[in-house]
Amino acid sequence: MEQVSQKQVASKPRLSKLQIFNMSMGFFGIQFGFALQNGNASRILQTFGADVEHLSLFWLAAPLTGMIVQPIIGHYSDRTWNRFGRRRPYFMIGALLTAMALILMPNSAVLAGLLPPIIIGAGMLMIMDASINVAMEPFRALVGDKLPESQRSFGFSTQTFLIGSGAIVGSWLPYILSEYVGVSKVAVEGQIPNNVIYSFYVGAAVLIATILWTVITTKEYSPEEMESHHTTPIQEEQHGLMTIFKDFKNMPLTMKQLGVVQFFSWFALFSMWVFTTPAVAQHIYKVTPGDTTSAQFADAANWVAFLFGIYNGISAAYALILPWIADKTSRKIAHAFSLVCGGAGLLSIYFITNPDYLIFSMIGIGLAWGSILSMPYAILSSSIPARKMGVYMGIFNFFITMPQIVNGFFGGMIVKQFYNGEAIYAIVLAGIFMILGAISVLYIQNNKEKI
C-alpha cells in the first residue's frame, strides 16, 4: 500500500454560538474595566493635579506596558500546556491584578502618605493596563486555537459584541449612580467623587465573575488535539524570550501592512480617550481651563463617560452585522468604510455646540471601534502559523501601542504649543488620522484568501 507522505489533518469542529459566547464572556468584564479607565482616568489624574497638556504623558503608562507585556504573555501562553489549560491561567492572573488596580486607582489619595496621589494614580493606571493586557491577549489567541477559519470572523465579532456591551455598562455606571441612584458626583478638591469610586468597585467584581465564566465553561484543546488539526507541529522546542525578536523580524507581510492601518487608527483613538473630556468641557460647556471641581466640569466629564457608552453600544450592535458586511464585500472594504465613519464622527465634534448632539458623533465612532476590535484580527489570523498564534497576536499589539506612545510624547506638547491648550483640535487631528487609516486599509495584500 502506498505511503501517504502528507499528514492527514482533521478539520476543527464548528462550535455553537453559545460555546463561542462562553469562551469570549471574559471580554465583557475586561472591557468593563477598560471603559472605566478610558472614561475616567483623565478626570482622576486632573483631580490629582495633572495639567491638560501633561495628560498624554501619564497615559503613556498604558501603551508602554502593553508593548512589553503582550508579546511576552503571547510567547509563554503558546508554550503553556498544563491541567489548567493553555490560555486560561493567564485569564485569571490578569483578572486578579486588574481588579486590584480598579479598587486602588480612585483611592490613590488615601495613599498620599507614601507618594503624591498623581504618582500613585499613574502607577495604578500602569498596573491596570498591564494586567488587562495579561488577560486580553490570550483571549485573541483562543479564537485562533478553537475556531475553524470559517468561524473566525464571527468569533472576533462576538468578542466585539461583548466588548461593546461591557463598555456600555462601564461607561454609563458613574452617570447612572449620580443621576438615578443619588450617589455624589462632586467631591472636595483632590478627592474622587463617590460615583466614580463605587463604579470602579463594581468593575472589579464584574471582571472576576466573567473571567471565571469563561474559565469554567470553556475547554481548551490538548496538545494532541491541536496537532491533529494542523500540518505543522504545534509545539516548538523551548527557546528563550529572544525568539520574540526573531518572530518580529519574520512577521508576515500582511501584519506589516496592517501595522500602518493600526498606527493611524490607534493614534486617533488615543487622542479621543485622552482629550475628549477636556475638549468637551472647554469647547462645548465653556469650562475655564484648569477647573476640575465645578459642577459644570463634573457634568461634562459624566456626559463624556455616557457618550463613550453610546459608541461602545453602537460597536456592539455593529459587531452582529459586520461579518455579513465583510462576507458580502470583503474584510478590507468593511474595515475601510468603518474607519471613514469614525473619522467623520470625530471631525463633527468640532462643529457641535449642543452637547446632546454629540450622540450623533458617537455613531460614526462606534462603527469604527467595532471594526477596529475585530476586522484586523480576522485578517491577521489567517496569515500566521497556529503554533505562534499567541506570540504574533502579542507582537501585533506593538502596532497598537507604538502610535499611542508617539501620541503620548507629542500630543500634549502639540495641544499646548500649537493649539494654545484647546484640546478640541486634538480631536480634529484624530478624525483626520482615522480617515488616513481607512485609505491605508485598501493597500493590504494577502494571497491566501479574499480579504
Short mmCIF file of C-alpha atoms in Angstrom, two decimals, residues 45 49 207 209-210 251 253 275 299 308 339 352 402 430:
data_model
loop_
_atom_site.label_atom_id
_atom_site.label_comp_id
_atom_site.label_asym_id
_atom_site.label_seq_id
_atom_site.Cartn_x
_atom_site.Cartn_y
_atom_site.Cartn_z
CA LEU A 45 -5.42 62.44 37.02
CA GLY A 49 -3.14 67.74 39.81
CA LEU A 207 -14.29 41.37 35.84
CA ALA A 209 -17.08 36.96 37.63
CA THR A 210 -16.92 37.00 33.84
CA MET A 251 6.37 38.68 10.66
CA LEU A 253 3.69 40.89 5.05
CA PHE A 275 -8.60 64.69 25.22
CA ASP A 299 -21.42 67.40 34.12
CA PHE A 308 -18.35 56.61 25.46
CA LEU A 339 -12.87 53.93 9.68
CA ILE A 352 -21.27 70.86 17.65
CA MET A 402 3.50 52.48 19.23
CA ALA A 430 -7.76 62.30 15.38
#
